[in-house]
């Protein structure tokens, strides 16, 4: 590639940027890809993500006799996300997603040698069955890390012969606009401070979301929703929104749904943080009791994961103090406790199926012991009184009395005193409903008293809300072209992945069906590359 010129400049080295560049290279284009991070972190959050994907009408669904269709999925999507009827482009992208996730994601990844685990999980069912009415959550075998590394290999192969220029540790500071269209950008070497002009016929914005820092998160937080005093960061710290604002201020791009975000209700600090405020997002145990800072069960509707993450986040954010507790025992933790992401799922990440199967059937005691050893927020004690003392020591308070914690456990355990016919607790009902689906049954304990003999020791996990993804972004059409204030495309400018709210500037609305983000990156990237190459 001569000089710094390219036919297409891709800004951002996450999944959306990688897929865009890969598709362009395979179509014969010369590409420059600018990534602010270091070479070993090339891939962004996708390198660390778990790899769950909401897919519609797949062979795996058919094998499990799940009668899914794009029409069913779209109805669930629009209802659960509460998309406004006049929100044209988010609605269009929602439809595009459900109609093309099979061919554009499932089949496309299969051609790249990427497979899914042999079960479809059922997440985000909705508090009243208004979410996913069917299981759609497919998990990449090898996690998102394996997928990302495989696609990076394909990218390098497609870019051989000098058609790909990778610029790591470079930050784009300005978009160049000449003669009514994008002409490239100006980048700065983060290590040397040297400026580098990059000329291109088209520019693809793939720099991620707008909530990588809490200052920006708080600025965008909806005024009608509770916001906790403190939060953890599960987003990418470089997703600072600067290029979003530059595109809006300098080029007239439309930035929509900035206040919508996909956070998680149960995170705790990473024992070995990669950046300031870095948190781990747990997959909360369904059988754990979710308590406030005093050790009282949050209610009257108990908090149970797997039904409505958006609702859970609002309940946690509304608490008097910015943390909650999960109260459980070792029996529950070994079967149900999990941490989202590739880092803490080595059996899946490294594709060790026998070891994965053993931990699924016999319990993941390895992970529980690991967190007991590494995290001060993961407390273990033989008695509830001892546990209450440890909880207070961690928070430097006397918020949790041993008497209160005992009363909380006793009140729940009373459900089991006279047999299953007299159980009357909504958490138990939701657990029993979840266990009707085979994959959930494997990872969810049969309801039993918290103080069941032999189930100890007791565990308390100190949890906080953790930020994750922006649901809003630059408004784009179905060709991933960034739209201006007049609703018309800005010539030569494209937005993909989280930068575009995973399509249309907010395809998910207020809630995701979960697992719509990685496929959203792939589908928006394919659309941008297709239009750049073919004009359609």
mmCIF file of N, CA and C in Angstrom, residues 164-247:
data_model
loop_
_atom_site.group_PDB
_atom_site.id
_atom_site.type_symbol
_atom_site.label_atom_id
_atom_site.label_comp_id
_atom_site.label_asym_id
_atom_site.label_seq_id
_atom_site.Cartn_x
_atom_site.Cartn_y
_atom_site.Cartn_z
ATOM 1 N N UNK A 164 -3.550 -4.483 3.338
ATOM 2 C CA UNK A 164 -4.036 -4.118 4.670
ATOM 3 C C UNK A 164 -2.931 -3.410 5.429
ATOM 4 N N UNK A 165 -3.273 -2.259 5.995
ATOM 5 C CA UNK A 165 -2.356 -1.573 6.896
ATOM 6 C C UNK A 165 -3.009 -1.482 8.268
ATOM 7 N N UNK A 166 -2.372 -2.105 9.257
ATOM 8 C CA UNK A 166 -2.855 -2.076 10.633
ATOM 9 C C UNK A 166 -2.052 -1.042 11.407
ATOM 10 N N UNK A 167 -2.756 -0.109 12.013
ATOM 11 C CA UNK A 167 -2.116 0.931 12.798
ATOM 12 C C UNK A 167 -2.590 0.827 14.245
ATOM 13 N N UNK A 168 -1.836 0.087 15.054
ATOM 14 C CA UNK A 168 -2.157 -0.032 16.470
ATOM 15 C C UNK A 168 -1.630 1.195 17.212
ATOM 16 N N UNK A 169 -2.220 1.431 18.394
ATOM 17 C CA UNK A 169 -1.826 2.557 19.248
ATOM 18 C C UNK A 169 -1.938 3.894 18.520
ATOM 19 N N UNK A 170 -2.931 4.008 17.645
ATOM 20 C CA UNK A 170 -3.227 5.265 16.964
ATOM 21 C C UNK A 170 -4.655 5.685 17.306
ATOM 22 N N UNK A 171 -4.831 6.965 17.558
ATOM 23 C CA UNK A 171 -6.143 7.510 17.893
ATOM 24 C C UNK A 171 -6.532 8.555 16.862
ATOM 25 N N UNK A 172 -7.689 8.396 16.282
ATOM 26 C CA UNK A 172 -8.190 9.365 15.306
ATOM 27 C C UNK A 172 -8.712 10.584 16.060
ATOM 28 N N UNK A 173 -8.213 11.742 15.679
ATOM 29 C CA UNK A 173 -8.604 12.989 16.348
ATOM 30 C C UNK A 173 -9.483 13.872 15.488
ATOM 31 N N UNK A 174 -9.520 13.608 14.160
ATOM 32 C CA UNK A 174 -10.306 14.474 13.284
ATOM 33 C C UNK A 174 -10.729 13.701 12.040
ATOM 34 N N UNK A 175 -11.942 13.948 11.598
ATOM 35 C CA UNK A 175 -12.419 13.404 10.326
ATOM 36 C C UNK A 175 -12.284 14.480 9.270
ATOM 37 N N UNK A 176 -11.705 14.126 8.117
ATOM 38 C CA UNK A 176 -11.527 15.090 7.023
ATOM 39 C C UNK A 176 -12.699 15.024 6.071
ATOM 40 N N UNK A 177 -13.258 16.177 5.763
ATOM 41 C CA UNK A 177 -14.445 16.284 4.916
ATOM 42 C C UNK A 177 -14.148 17.288 3.817
ATOM 43 N N UNK A 178 -14.093 16.803 2.589
ATOM 44 C CA UNK A 178 -13.752 17.677 1.461
ATOM 45 C C UNK A 178 -14.705 17.433 0.311
ATOM 46 N N UNK A 179 -15.061 18.523 -0.317
ATOM 47 C CA UNK A 179 -15.893 18.411 -1.520
ATOM 48 C C UNK A 179 -17.209 17.699 -1.294
ATOM 49 N N UNK A 180 -17.752 17.839 -0.058
ATOM 50 C CA UNK A 180 -19.057 17.246 0.214
ATOM 51 C C UNK A 180 -19.034 15.791 0.620
ATOM 52 N N UNK A 181 -17.854 15.220 0.856
ATOM 53 C CA UNK A 181 -17.793 13.832 1.294
ATOM 54 C C UNK A 181 -16.561 13.600 2.164
ATOM 55 N N UNK A 182 -16.535 12.458 2.852
ATOM 56 C CA UNK A 182 -15.394 12.104 3.687
ATOM 57 C C UNK A 182 -14.160 11.855 2.827
ATOM 58 N N UNK A 183 -13.026 12.347 3.303
ATOM 59 C CA UNK A 183 -11.782 12.171 2.552
ATOM 60 C C UNK A 183 -10.724 11.451 3.367
ATOM 61 N N UNK A 184 -11.032 11.111 4.608
ATOM 62 C CA UNK A 184 -10.066 10.427 5.441
ATOM 63 C C UNK A 184 -10.119 10.957 6.855
ATOM 64 N N UNK A 185 -8.972 10.900 7.535
ATOM 65 C CA UNK A 185 -8.933 11.323 8.930
ATOM 66 C C UNK A 185 -7.499 11.638 9.328
ATOM 67 N N UNK A 186 -7.371 12.268 10.484
ATOM 68 C CA UNK A 186 -6.061 12.540 11.063
ATOM 69 C C UNK A 186 -5.923 11.683 12.325
ATOM 70 N N UNK A 187 -4.834 10.927 12.395
ATOM 71 C CA UNK A 187 -4.576 10.071 13.545
ATOM 72 C C UNK A 187 -3.323 10.524 14.269
ATOM 73 N N UNK A 188 -3.253 10.188 15.548
ATOM 74 C CA UNK A 188 -2.093 10.506 16.370
ATOM 75 C C UNK A 188 -1.527 9.214 16.941
ATOM 76 N N UNK A 189 -0.209 9.052 16.803
ATOM 77 C CA UNK A 189 0.471 7.917 17.419
ATOM 78 C C UNK A 189 0.478 8.144 18.930
ATOM 79 N N UNK A 190 -0.187 7.264 19.692
ATOM 80 C CA UNK A 190 -0.318 7.441 21.140
ATOM 81 C C UNK A 190 1.025 7.361 21.867
ATOM 82 N N UNK A 191 2.018 6.729 21.260
ATOM 83 C CA UNK A 191 3.312 6.572 21.909
ATOM 84 C C UNK A 191 4.258 7.726 21.594
ATOM 85 N N UNK A 192 4.309 8.139 20.325
ATOM 86 C CA UNK A 192 5.248 9.197 19.930
ATOM 87 C C UNK A 192 4.619 10.578 19.877
ATOM 88 N N UNK A 193 3.288 10.630 19.737
ATOM 89 C CA UNK A 193 2.616 11.912 19.592
ATOM 90 C C UNK A 193 2.611 12.451 18.175
ATOM 91 N N UNK A 194 3.188 11.718 17.230
ATOM 92 C CA UNK A 194 3.257 12.174 15.843
ATOM 93 C C UNK A 194 1.885 12.056 15.181
ATOM 94 N N UNK A 195 1.565 13.050 14.367
ATOM 95 C CA UNK A 195 0.304 13.031 13.627
ATOM 96 C C UNK A 195 0.484 12.318 12.297
ATOM 97 N N UNK A 196 -0.557 11.630 11.882
ATOM 98 C CA UNK A 196 -0.509 10.860 10.644
ATOM 99 C C UNK A 196 -1.795 11.086 9.853
ATOM 100 N N UNK A 197 -1.722 11.781 8.714
ATOM 101 C CA UNK A 197 -2.922 11.946 7.880
ATOM 102 C C UNK A 197 -3.226 10.663 7.123
ATOM 103 N N UNK A 198 -4.482 10.307 7.090
ATOM 104 C CA UNK A 198 -4.917 9.073 6.418
ATOM 105 C C UNK A 198 -5.977 9.430 5.381
ATOM 106 N N UNK A 199 -5.644 9.275 4.118
ATOM 107 C CA UNK A 199 -6.592 9.565 3.047
ATOM 108 C C UNK A 199 -7.349 8.304 2.674
ATOM 109 N N UNK A 200 -8.630 8.439 2.399
ATOM 110 C CA UNK A 200 -9.460 7.288 2.016
ATOM 111 C C UNK A 200 -10.707 7.785 1.312
ATOM 112 N N UNK A 201 -11.277 6.932 0.473
ATOM 113 C CA UNK A 201 -12.513 7.271 -0.233
ATOM 114 C C UNK A 201 -13.738 7.106 0.661
ATOM 115 N N UNK A 202 -13.622 6.229 1.648
ATOM 116 C CA UNK A 202 -14.730 5.989 2.567
ATOM 117 C C UNK A 202 -14.159 5.760 3.961
ATOM 118 N N UNK A 203 -14.911 6.177 4.974
ATOM 119 C CA UNK A 203 -14.500 6.016 6.372
ATOM 120 C C UNK A 203 -15.590 5.241 7.108
ATOM 121 N N UNK A 204 -15.172 4.190 7.824
ATOM 122 C CA UNK A 204 -16.103 3.382 8.599
ATOM 123 C C UNK A 204 -15.806 3.597 10.080
ATOM 124 N N UNK A 205 -16.786 4.101 10.814
ATOM 125 C CA UNK A 205 -16.645 4.325 12.245
ATOM 126 C C UNK A 205 -17.023 3.042 12.990
ATOM 127 N N UNK A 206 -16.042 2.439 13.649
ATOM 128 C CA UNK A 206 -16.251 1.178 14.370
ATOM 129 C C UNK A 206 -15.589 1.269 15.734
ATOM 130 N N UNK A 207 -15.676 2.444 16.362
ATOM 131 C CA UNK A 207 -14.906 2.727 17.567
ATOM 132 C C UNK A 207 -15.626 2.364 18.847
ATOM 133 N N UNK A 208 -16.742 1.649 18.747
ATOM 134 C CA UNK A 208 -17.440 1.211 19.946
ATOM 135 C C UNK A 208 -18.432 2.235 20.437
ATOM 136 N N UNK A 209 -18.802 2.111 21.718
ATOM 137 C CA UNK A 209 -19.887 2.905 22.267
ATOM 138 C C UNK A 209 -19.455 4.234 22.846
ATOM 139 N N UNK A 210 -20.328 4.782 23.683
ATOM 140 C CA UNK A 210 -20.114 6.118 24.224
ATOM 141 C C UNK A 210 -20.015 6.122 25.741
ATOM 142 N N UNK A 211 -20.049 4.951 26.361
ATOM 143 C CA UNK A 211 -20.104 4.891 27.819
ATOM 144 C C UNK A 211 -18.917 4.176 28.428
ATOM 145 N N UNK A 212 -17.726 4.370 27.841
ATOM 146 C CA UNK A 212 -16.539 3.715 28.375
ATOM 147 C C UNK A 212 -16.044 4.319 29.673
ATOM 148 N N UNK A 213 -16.476 5.549 29.966
ATOM 149 C CA UNK A 213 -16.118 6.207 31.214
ATOM 150 C C UNK A 213 -17.369 6.629 31.959
ATOM 151 N N UNK A 214 -17.299 6.654 33.266
ATOM 152 C CA UNK A 214 -18.502 6.929 34.044
ATOM 153 C C UNK A 214 -18.972 8.375 33.934
ATOM 154 N N UNK A 215 -18.067 9.300 33.636
ATOM 155 C CA UNK A 215 -18.502 10.680 33.435
ATOM 156 C C UNK A 215 -19.480 10.758 32.275
ATOM 157 N N UNK A 216 -19.143 10.083 31.181
ATOM 158 C CA UNK A 216 -20.031 10.075 30.023
ATOM 159 C C UNK A 216 -21.294 9.264 30.316
ATOM 160 N N UNK A 217 -21.143 8.161 31.027
ATOM 161 C CA UNK A 217 -22.301 7.340 31.385
ATOM 162 C C UNK A 217 -23.302 8.163 32.184
ATOM 163 N N UNK A 218 -22.821 8.892 33.169
ATOM 164 C CA UNK A 218 -23.717 9.704 34.000
ATOM 165 C C UNK A 218 -24.335 10.844 33.205
ATOM 166 N N UNK A 219 -23.591 11.406 32.288
ATOM 167 C CA UNK A 219 -24.131 12.486 31.465
ATOM 168 C C UNK A 219 -25.294 11.982 30.605
ATOM 169 N N UNK A 220 -25.205 10.732 30.153
ATOM 170 C CA UNK A 220 -26.229 10.185 29.266
ATOM 171 C C UNK A 220 -27.363 9.488 30.000
ATOM 172 N N UNK A 221 -27.211 9.251 31.293
ATOM 173 C CA UNK A 221 -28.185 8.461 32.050
ATOM 174 C C UNK A 221 -29.581 9.104 31.978
ATOM 175 N N UNK A 222 -30.617 8.320 31.655
ATOM 176 C CA UNK A 222 -31.973 8.885 31.577
ATOM 177 C C UNK A 222 -32.399 9.511 32.902
ATOM 178 N N UNK A 223 -32.968 10.690 32.827
ATOM 179 C CA UNK A 223 -33.340 11.427 34.031
ATOM 180 C C UNK A 223 -34.493 10.773 34.793
ATOM 181 N N UNK A 224 -35.262 9.930 34.108
ATOM 182 C CA UNK A 224 -36.418 9.319 34.769
ATOM 183 C C UNK A 224 -36.094 7.957 35.366
ATOM 184 N N UNK A 225 -34.815 7.569 35.423
ATOM 185 C CA UNK A 225 -34.431 6.274 35.974
ATOM 186 C C UNK A 225 -33.418 6.463 37.089
ATOM 187 N N UNK A 226 -33.494 5.645 38.119
ATOM 188 C CA UNK A 226 -32.539 5.781 39.232
ATOM 189 C C UNK A 226 -31.118 5.474 38.777
ATOM 190 N N UNK A 227 -30.160 6.217 39.325
ATOM 191 C CA UNK A 227 -28.754 6.018 39.002
ATOM 192 C C UNK A 227 -27.972 5.799 40.289
ATOM 193 N N UNK A 228 -27.222 4.717 40.395
ATOM 194 C CA UNK A 228 -26.485 4.460 41.634
ATOM 195 C C UNK A 228 -25.346 5.450 41.837
ATOM 196 N N UNK A 229 -24.945 5.615 43.093
ATOM 197 C CA UNK A 229 -23.862 6.545 43.403
ATOM 198 C C UNK A 229 -22.533 6.077 42.830
ATOM 199 N N UNK A 230 -22.301 4.785 42.840
ATOM 200 C CA UNK A 230 -21.061 4.230 42.291
ATOM 201 C C UNK A 230 -21.393 3.041 41.402
ATOM 202 N N UNK A 231 -20.535 2.806 40.432
ATOM 203 C CA UNK A 231 -20.707 1.693 39.499
ATOM 204 C C UNK A 231 -19.336 1.137 39.146
ATOM 205 N N UNK A 232 -19.327 -0.055 38.615
ATOM 206 C CA UNK A 232 -18.121 -0.642 38.038
ATOM 207 C C UNK A 232 -18.153 -0.456 36.525
ATOM 208 N N UNK A 233 -17.007 -0.624 35.897
ATOM 209 C CA UNK A 233 -16.912 -0.444 34.449
ATOM 210 C C UNK A 233 -16.671 -1.782 33.755
ATOM 211 N N UNK A 234 -17.626 -2.173 32.921
ATOM 212 C CA UNK A 234 -17.459 -3.369 32.110
ATOM 213 C C UNK A 234 -17.388 -3.043 30.642
ATOM 214 N N UNK A 235 -17.400 -1.732 30.323
ATOM 215 C CA UNK A 235 -17.274 -1.291 28.933
ATOM 216 C C UNK A 235 -15.799 -1.109 28.602
ATOM 217 N N UNK A 236 -15.523 -0.802 27.340
ATOM 218 C CA UNK A 236 -14.134 -0.561 26.954
ATOM 219 C C UNK A 236 -13.763 0.870 27.331
ATOM 220 N N UNK A 237 -12.655 1.076 28.051
ATOM 221 C CA UNK A 237 -12.322 2.432 28.505
ATOM 222 C C UNK A 237 -12.053 3.411 27.372
ATOM 223 N N UNK A 238 -11.763 2.905 26.161
ATOM 224 C CA UNK A 238 -11.533 3.812 25.033
ATOM 225 C C UNK A 238 -12.827 4.210 24.326
ATOM 226 N N UNK A 239 -13.944 3.648 24.758
ATOM 227 C CA UNK A 239 -15.231 3.997 24.138
ATOM 228 C C UNK A 239 -15.740 5.291 24.779
ATOM 229 N N UNK A 240 -15.090 6.400 24.401
ATOM 230 C CA UNK A 240 -15.329 7.662 25.101
ATOM 231 C C UNK A 240 -16.301 8.598 24.398
ATOM 232 N N UNK A 241 -16.793 8.235 23.219
ATOM 233 C CA UNK A 241 -17.793 9.047 22.546
ATOM 234 C C UNK A 241 -17.248 10.250 21.802
ATOM 235 N N UNK A 242 -15.935 10.442 21.773
ATOM 236 C CA UNK A 242 -15.376 11.640 21.150
ATOM 237 C C UNK A 242 -15.668 11.710 19.654
ATOM 238 N N UNK A 243 -15.499 10.591 18.973
ATOM 239 C CA UNK A 243 -15.756 10.610 17.526
ATOM 240 C C UNK A 243 -17.245 10.696 17.230
ATOM 241 N N UNK A 244 -18.067 10.161 18.092
ATOM 242 C CA UNK A 244 -19.508 10.346 17.932
ATOM 243 C C UNK A 244 -19.839 11.838 17.942
ATOM 244 N N UNK A 245 -19.307 12.528 18.955
ATOM 245 C CA UNK A 245 -19.595 13.954 19.082
ATOM 246 C C UNK A 245 -18.976 14.756 17.947
ATOM 247 N N UNK A 246 -17.776 14.340 17.502
ATOM 248 C CA UNK A 246 -17.135 15.042 16.386
ATOM 249 C C UNK A 246 -17.944 14.879 15.104
ATOM 250 N N UNK A 247 -18.441 13.666 14.863
ATOM 251 C CA UNK A 247 -19.250 13.438 13.662
ATOM 252 C C UNK A 247 -20.532 14.257 13.715
#
